[in-house]
Short mmCIF file of C-alpha atoms and ligand atoms in Angstrom, two decimals:
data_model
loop_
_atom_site.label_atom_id
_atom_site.label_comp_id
_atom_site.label_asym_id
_atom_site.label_seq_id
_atom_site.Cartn_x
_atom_site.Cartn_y
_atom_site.Cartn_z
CA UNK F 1 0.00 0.00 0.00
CA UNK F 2 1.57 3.41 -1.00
CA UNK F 3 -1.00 5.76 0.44
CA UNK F 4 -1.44 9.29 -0.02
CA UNK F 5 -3.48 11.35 2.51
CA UNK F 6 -4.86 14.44 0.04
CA UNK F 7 -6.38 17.41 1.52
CA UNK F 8 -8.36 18.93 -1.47
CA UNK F 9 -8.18 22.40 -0.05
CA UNK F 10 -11.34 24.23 -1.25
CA UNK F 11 -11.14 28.30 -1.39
CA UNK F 12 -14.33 30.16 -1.07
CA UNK F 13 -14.87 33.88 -3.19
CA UNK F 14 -12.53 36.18 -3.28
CA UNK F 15 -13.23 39.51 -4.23
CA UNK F 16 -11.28 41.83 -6.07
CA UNK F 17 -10.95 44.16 -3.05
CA UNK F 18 -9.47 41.35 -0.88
CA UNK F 19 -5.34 40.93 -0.90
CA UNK F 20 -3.19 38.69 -1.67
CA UNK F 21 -1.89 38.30 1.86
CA UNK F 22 -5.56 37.87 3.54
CA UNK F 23 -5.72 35.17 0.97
CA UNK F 24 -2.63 33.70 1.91
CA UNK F 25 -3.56 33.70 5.66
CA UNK F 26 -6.85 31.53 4.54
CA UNK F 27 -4.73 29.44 2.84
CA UNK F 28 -2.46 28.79 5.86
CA UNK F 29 -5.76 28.06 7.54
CA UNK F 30 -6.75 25.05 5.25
CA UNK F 31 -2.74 23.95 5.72
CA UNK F 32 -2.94 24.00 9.59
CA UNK F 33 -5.91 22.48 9.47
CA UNK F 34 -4.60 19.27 7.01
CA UNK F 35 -1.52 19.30 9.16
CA UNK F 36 -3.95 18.07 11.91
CA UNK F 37 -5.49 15.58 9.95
CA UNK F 38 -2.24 14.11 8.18
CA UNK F 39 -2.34 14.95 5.08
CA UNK F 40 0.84 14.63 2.78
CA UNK F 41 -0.34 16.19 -0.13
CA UNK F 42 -2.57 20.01 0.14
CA UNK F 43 -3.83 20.95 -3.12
CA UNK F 44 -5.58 24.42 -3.82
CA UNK F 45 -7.95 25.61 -6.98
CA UNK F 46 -6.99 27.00 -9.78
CA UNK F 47 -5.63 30.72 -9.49
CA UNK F 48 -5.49 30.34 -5.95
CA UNK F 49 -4.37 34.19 -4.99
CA UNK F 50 -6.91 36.45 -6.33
CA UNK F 51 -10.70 36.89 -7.74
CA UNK F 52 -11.46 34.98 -11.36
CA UNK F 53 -10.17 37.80 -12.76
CA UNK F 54 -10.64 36.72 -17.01
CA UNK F 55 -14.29 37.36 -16.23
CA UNK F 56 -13.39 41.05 -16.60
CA UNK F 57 -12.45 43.16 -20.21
CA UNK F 58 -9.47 45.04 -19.80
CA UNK F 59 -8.85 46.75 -22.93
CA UNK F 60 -4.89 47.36 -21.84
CA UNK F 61 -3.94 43.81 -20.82
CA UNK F 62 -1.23 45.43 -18.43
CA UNK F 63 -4.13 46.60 -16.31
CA UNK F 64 -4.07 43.06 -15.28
CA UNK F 65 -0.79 42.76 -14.34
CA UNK F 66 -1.04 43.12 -11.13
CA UNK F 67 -2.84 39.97 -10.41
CA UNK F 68 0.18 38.26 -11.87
CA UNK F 69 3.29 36.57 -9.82
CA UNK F 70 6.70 37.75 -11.36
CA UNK F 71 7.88 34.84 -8.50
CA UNK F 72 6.84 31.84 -6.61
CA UNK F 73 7.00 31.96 -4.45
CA UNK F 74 6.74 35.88 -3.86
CA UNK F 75 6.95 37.86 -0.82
CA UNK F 76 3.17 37.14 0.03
CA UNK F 77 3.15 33.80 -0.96
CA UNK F 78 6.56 32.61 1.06
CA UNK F 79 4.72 31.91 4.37
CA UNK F 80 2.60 28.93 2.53
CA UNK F 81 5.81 27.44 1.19
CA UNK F 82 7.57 27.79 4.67
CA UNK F 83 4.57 26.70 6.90
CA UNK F 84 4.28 23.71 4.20
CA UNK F 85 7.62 22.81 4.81
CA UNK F 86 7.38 22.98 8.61
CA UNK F 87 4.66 20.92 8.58
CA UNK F 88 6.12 18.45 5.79
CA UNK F 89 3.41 18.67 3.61
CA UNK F 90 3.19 18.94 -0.27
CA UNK F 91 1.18 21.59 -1.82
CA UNK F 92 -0.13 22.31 -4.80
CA UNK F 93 -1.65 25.80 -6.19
CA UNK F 94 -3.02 27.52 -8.80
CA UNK F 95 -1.54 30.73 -9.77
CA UNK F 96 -1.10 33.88 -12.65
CA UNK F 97 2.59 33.47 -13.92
CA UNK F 98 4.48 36.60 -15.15
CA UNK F 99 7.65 34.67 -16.90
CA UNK F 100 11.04 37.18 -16.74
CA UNK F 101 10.44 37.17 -20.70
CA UNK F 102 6.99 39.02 -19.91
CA UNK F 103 4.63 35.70 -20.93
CA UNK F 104 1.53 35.11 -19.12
CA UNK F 105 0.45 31.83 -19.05
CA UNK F 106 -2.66 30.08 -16.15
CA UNK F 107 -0.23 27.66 -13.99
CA UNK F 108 -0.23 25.16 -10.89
CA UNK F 109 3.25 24.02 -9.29
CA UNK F 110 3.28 21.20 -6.93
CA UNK F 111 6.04 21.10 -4.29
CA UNK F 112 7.98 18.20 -2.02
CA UNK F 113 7.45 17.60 1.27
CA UNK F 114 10.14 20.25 1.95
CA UNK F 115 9.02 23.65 0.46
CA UNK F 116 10.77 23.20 -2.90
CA UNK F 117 8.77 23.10 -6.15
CA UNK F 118 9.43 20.14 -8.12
CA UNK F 119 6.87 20.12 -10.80
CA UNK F 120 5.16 22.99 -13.00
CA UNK F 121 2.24 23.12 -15.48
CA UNK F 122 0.67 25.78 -17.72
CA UNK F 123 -2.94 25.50 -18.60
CA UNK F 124 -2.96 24.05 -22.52
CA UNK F 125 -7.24 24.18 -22.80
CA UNK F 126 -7.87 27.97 -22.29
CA UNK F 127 -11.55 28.17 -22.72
CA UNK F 128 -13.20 31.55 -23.79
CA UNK F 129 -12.35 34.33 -26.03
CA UNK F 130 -10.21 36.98 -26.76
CA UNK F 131 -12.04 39.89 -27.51
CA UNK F 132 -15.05 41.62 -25.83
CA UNK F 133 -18.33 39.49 -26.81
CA UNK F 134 -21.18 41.27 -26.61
CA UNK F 135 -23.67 37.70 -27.56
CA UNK F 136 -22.84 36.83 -23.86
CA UNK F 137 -24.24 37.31 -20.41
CA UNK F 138 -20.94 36.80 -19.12
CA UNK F 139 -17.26 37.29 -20.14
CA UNK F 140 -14.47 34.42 -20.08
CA UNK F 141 -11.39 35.89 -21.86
CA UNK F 142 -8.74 33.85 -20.78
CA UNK F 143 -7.58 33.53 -24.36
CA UNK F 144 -7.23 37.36 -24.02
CA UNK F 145 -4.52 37.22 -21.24
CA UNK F 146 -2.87 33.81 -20.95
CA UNK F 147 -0.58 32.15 -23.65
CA UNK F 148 -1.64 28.15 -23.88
CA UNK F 149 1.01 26.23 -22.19
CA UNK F 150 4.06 25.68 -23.80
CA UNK F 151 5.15 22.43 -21.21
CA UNK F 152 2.85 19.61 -21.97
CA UNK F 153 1.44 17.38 -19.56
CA UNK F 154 4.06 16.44 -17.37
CA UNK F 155 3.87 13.69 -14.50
CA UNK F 156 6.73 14.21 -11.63
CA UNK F 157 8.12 11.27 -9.54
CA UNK F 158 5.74 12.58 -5.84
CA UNK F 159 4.46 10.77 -2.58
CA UNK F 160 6.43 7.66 -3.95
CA UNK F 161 4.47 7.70 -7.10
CA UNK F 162 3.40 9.86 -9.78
CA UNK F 163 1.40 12.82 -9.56
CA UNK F 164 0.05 15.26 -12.50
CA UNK F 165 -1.31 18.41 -13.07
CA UNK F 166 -4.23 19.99 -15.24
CA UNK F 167 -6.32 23.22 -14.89
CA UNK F 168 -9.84 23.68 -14.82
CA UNK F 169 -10.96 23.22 -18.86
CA UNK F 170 -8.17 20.91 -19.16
CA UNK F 171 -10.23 18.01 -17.47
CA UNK F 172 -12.99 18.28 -20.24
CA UNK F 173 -10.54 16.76 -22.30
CA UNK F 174 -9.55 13.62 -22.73
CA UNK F 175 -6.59 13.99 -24.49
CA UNK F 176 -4.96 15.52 -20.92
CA UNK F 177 -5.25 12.39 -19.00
CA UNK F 178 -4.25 10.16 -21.64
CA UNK F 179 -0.72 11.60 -22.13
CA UNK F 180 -0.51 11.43 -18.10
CA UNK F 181 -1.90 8.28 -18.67
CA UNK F 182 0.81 7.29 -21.02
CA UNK F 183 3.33 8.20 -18.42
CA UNK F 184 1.72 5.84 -15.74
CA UNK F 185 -0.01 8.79 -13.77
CA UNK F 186 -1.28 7.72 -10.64
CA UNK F 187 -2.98 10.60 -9.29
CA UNK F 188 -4.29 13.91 -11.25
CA UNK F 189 -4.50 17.13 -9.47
CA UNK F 190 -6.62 19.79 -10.54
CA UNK F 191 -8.08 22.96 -9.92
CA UNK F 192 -10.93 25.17 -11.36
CA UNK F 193 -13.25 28.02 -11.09
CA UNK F 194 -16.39 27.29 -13.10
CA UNK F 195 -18.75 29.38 -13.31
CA UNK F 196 -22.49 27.99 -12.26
CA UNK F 197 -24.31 29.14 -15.74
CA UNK F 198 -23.12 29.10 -19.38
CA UNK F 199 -22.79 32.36 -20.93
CA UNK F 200 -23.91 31.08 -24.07
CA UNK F 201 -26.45 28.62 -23.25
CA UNK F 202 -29.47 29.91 -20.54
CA UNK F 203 -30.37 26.78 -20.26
CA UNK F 204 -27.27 25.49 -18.49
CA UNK F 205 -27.42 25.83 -15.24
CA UNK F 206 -25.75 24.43 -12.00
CA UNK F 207 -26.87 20.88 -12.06
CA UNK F 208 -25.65 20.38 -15.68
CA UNK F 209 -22.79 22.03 -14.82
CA UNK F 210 -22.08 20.00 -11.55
CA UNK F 211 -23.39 16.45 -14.26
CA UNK F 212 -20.29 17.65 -16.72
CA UNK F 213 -17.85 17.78 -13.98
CA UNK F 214 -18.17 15.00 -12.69
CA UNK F 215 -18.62 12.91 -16.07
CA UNK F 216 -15.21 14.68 -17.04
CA UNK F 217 -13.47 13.66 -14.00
CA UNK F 218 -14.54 10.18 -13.64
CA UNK F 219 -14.05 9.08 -16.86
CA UNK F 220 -10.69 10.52 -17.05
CA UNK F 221 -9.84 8.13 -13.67
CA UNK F 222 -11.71 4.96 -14.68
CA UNK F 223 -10.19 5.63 -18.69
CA UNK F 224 -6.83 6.00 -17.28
CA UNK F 225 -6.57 3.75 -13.37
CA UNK F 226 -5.96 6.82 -11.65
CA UNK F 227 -6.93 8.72 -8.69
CA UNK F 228 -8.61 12.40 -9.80
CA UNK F 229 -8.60 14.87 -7.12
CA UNK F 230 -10.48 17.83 -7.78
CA UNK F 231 -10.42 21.50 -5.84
CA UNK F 232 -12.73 24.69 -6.76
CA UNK F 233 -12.70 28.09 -5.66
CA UNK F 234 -16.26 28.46 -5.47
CA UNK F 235 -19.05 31.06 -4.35
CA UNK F 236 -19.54 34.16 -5.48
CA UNK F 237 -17.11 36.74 -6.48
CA UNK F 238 -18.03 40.19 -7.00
CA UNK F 239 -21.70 39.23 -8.06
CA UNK F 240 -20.13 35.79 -9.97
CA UNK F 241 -20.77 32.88 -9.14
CA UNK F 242 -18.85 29.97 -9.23
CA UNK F 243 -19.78 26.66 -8.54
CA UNK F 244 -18.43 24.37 -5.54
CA UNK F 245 -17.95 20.24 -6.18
CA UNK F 246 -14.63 19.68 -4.66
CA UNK F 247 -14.17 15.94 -4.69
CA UNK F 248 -12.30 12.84 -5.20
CA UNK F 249 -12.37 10.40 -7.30
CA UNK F 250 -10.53 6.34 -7.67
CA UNK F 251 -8.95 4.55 -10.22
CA UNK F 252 -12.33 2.88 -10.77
CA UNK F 253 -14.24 5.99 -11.44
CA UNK F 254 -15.97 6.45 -8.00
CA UNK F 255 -16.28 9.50 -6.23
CA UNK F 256 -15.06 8.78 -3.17
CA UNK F 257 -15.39 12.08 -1.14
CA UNK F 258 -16.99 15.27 -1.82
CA UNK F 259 -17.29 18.88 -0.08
CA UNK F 260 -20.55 20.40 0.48
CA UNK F 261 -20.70 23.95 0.41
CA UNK F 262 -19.28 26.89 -1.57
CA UNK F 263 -16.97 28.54 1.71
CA UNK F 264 -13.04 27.06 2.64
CA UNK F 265 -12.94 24.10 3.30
CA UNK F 266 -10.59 20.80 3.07
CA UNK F 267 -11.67 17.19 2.07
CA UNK F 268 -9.14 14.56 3.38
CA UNK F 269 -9.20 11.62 1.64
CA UNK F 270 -7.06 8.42 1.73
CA UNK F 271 -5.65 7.43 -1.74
CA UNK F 272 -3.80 4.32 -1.86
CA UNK F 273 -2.06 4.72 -5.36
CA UNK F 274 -1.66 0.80 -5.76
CA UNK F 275 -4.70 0.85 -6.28
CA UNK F 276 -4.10 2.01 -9.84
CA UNK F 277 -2.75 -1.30 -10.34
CA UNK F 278 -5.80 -2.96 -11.03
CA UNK F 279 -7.09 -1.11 -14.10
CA UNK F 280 -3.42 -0.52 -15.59
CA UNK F 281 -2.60 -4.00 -15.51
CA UNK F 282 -6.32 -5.12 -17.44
CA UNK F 283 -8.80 -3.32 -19.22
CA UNK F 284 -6.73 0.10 -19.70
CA UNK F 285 -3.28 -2.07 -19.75
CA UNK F 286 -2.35 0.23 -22.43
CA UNK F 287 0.88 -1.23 -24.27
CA UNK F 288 -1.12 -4.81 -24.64
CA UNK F 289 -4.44 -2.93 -26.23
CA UNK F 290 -4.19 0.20 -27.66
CA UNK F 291 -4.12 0.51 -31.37
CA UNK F 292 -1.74 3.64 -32.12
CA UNK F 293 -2.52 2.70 -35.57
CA UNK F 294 -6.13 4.18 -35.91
CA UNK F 295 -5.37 7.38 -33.72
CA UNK F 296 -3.38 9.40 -36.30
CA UNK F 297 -6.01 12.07 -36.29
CA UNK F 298 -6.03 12.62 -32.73
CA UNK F 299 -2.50 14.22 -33.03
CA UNK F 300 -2.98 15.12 -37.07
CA UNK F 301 -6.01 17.32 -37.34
CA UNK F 302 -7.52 20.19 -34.62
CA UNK F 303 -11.45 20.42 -35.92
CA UNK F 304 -13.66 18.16 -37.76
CA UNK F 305 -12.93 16.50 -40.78
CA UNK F 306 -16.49 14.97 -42.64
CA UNK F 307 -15.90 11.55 -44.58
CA UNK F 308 -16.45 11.52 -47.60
CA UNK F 309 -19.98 10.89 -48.85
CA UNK F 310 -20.85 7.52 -50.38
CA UNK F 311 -22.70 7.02 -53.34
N1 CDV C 1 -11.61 28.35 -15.61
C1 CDV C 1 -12.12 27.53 -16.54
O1 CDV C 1 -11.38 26.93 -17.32
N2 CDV C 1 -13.45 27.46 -16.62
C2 CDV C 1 -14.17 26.70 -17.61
C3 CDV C 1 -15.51 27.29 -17.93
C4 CDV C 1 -15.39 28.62 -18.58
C5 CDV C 1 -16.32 26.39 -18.83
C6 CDV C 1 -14.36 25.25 -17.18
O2 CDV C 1 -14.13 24.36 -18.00
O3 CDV C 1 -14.82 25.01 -16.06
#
């Protein structure tokens, strides 16, 4: 058994007004609070430090740079990394990276058991647009201020196995956990901030919403044997709302654990990564079945290409 106590740290709103440091100190909260309870492994949502800020048009994208991190960890954010070392716990968090080069991109680092970051991801699936769009009731212009990620889907060598990293959109697709898949991923961290109705369908509301996230998530474990954790920043930010469903899911699909509630909170959960084993070494065994012979368009062609039409 090789097991992996997760606390799936959940953030409630924050609003534009509140700072990065206040956020920090709820943060340290959730980390005090898994520190009681054991965990190994803390992982936050996706752009952890400040309010959903692609929601908003700014027609200078440098307006926005001030909810971007030139380091991490930064002067407010060095207290997590120190308290998470004291404590020898992992963490994991989403954040707005500023590269030296002047790049934005939507990223998550995960972190030993010592304070040091020893994994990094950049969001690849940016959903959204990148121009004002009148059409909807709400704005998601994340292709207006990140660049997709230029470092693939990397799996790191973690809580003696292997741990991965996505971001929000990037568990609708599933192309991300294959290649993790591919590299014997064990577990899949993942945050998001999902907003509870889609700006371009009314008729979507929260329990679709909630029905796609869960879909997404647990066929991505059951697809690919591996444990899904998954961590929202949730509530309502500024008038927004976002939608909670923290949760956890096994190798087998199930959710194990799941947070009620839209407000902080951390979901501990067990996760005994041989219990991957199962599902990698039958159905999804993948070097005995899969047929890289009839996938050529998954890596050849972006949209839809018709067949041709017979007679
Ligand atoms: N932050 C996100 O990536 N949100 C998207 C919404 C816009 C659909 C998501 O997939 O949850």
């Amino acid at each position: 058994m090789r097991n992996v106590r997760v606390g799936a740290a959940q953030l409630g709103p924050i609003q534009k007004a509140e700072s990065r440091s206040h956020v920090v100190k709820r943060m340290l909260a959730l980390l005090d609070d898994a520190a009681k309870q054991g965990c190994t492994l803390v992982v936050y949502p996706e752009l952890a430090l400040t309010t959903f800020f692609p929601r908003w048009y700014a027609e200078d994208r440098a307006e926005f740079d001030l909810y971007f991190e030139a380091d991490m960890p930064g002067p407010e954010t060095v207290p997590l990394f120190e308290r998470a070392a004291q404590h020898g716990i992992a963490i994991s968090l989403g954040y707005a990276e500023k590269t030296p080069e002047g790049q934005h991109f939507n990223t998550s680092i995960l972190t030993d058991r010592k304070g040091a970051i020893i994994g990094k991801y950049r969001k690849i699936h940016l959903p959204g647009h990148v121009e004002f769009d009148p059409e909807r009731t709400h704005q998601h212009l994340e292709k207006r201020y990140f660049l997709p990620g230029d470092l693939g889907f990397p799996v790191f060598h973690a809580q003696d196995g292997l741990i991965g990293m996505c971001i929000c959109n990037d568990r609708r697709w599933p192309e991300t956990y294959r290649v993790m898949g591919l590299q014997g991923v064990e577990m899949v961290i993942l945050g998001f901030n999902t907003p509870s109705v889609n700006s371009q369908r009314n008729s979507e509301g929260l329990e679709e919403r909630l029905f796609h996230h869960r879909l997404s998530l647990q066929a991505g474990a059951y697809q690919n044997a591996t444990w899904v954790v998954a961590v929202a920043k949730a509530g309502t930010e500024d008038g927004h709302h976002l939608m909670g469903g923290t949760l956890i899911v096994d190798p087998e699909g199930h959710i194990v654990a799941e947070l009620p509630g839209e407000a902080d909170g951390l979901l501990v959960q067990d996760c005994d990564l041989d219990a991957t084993r199962f599902g990698k070494e039958t159905i999804f065994d993948f070097k005995r079945h899969r047929r890289i012979e009839h996938y050529g368009p998954i890596t050849a062609q972006v949209g839809v290409v018709l067949p041709p039409k017979t007679a």
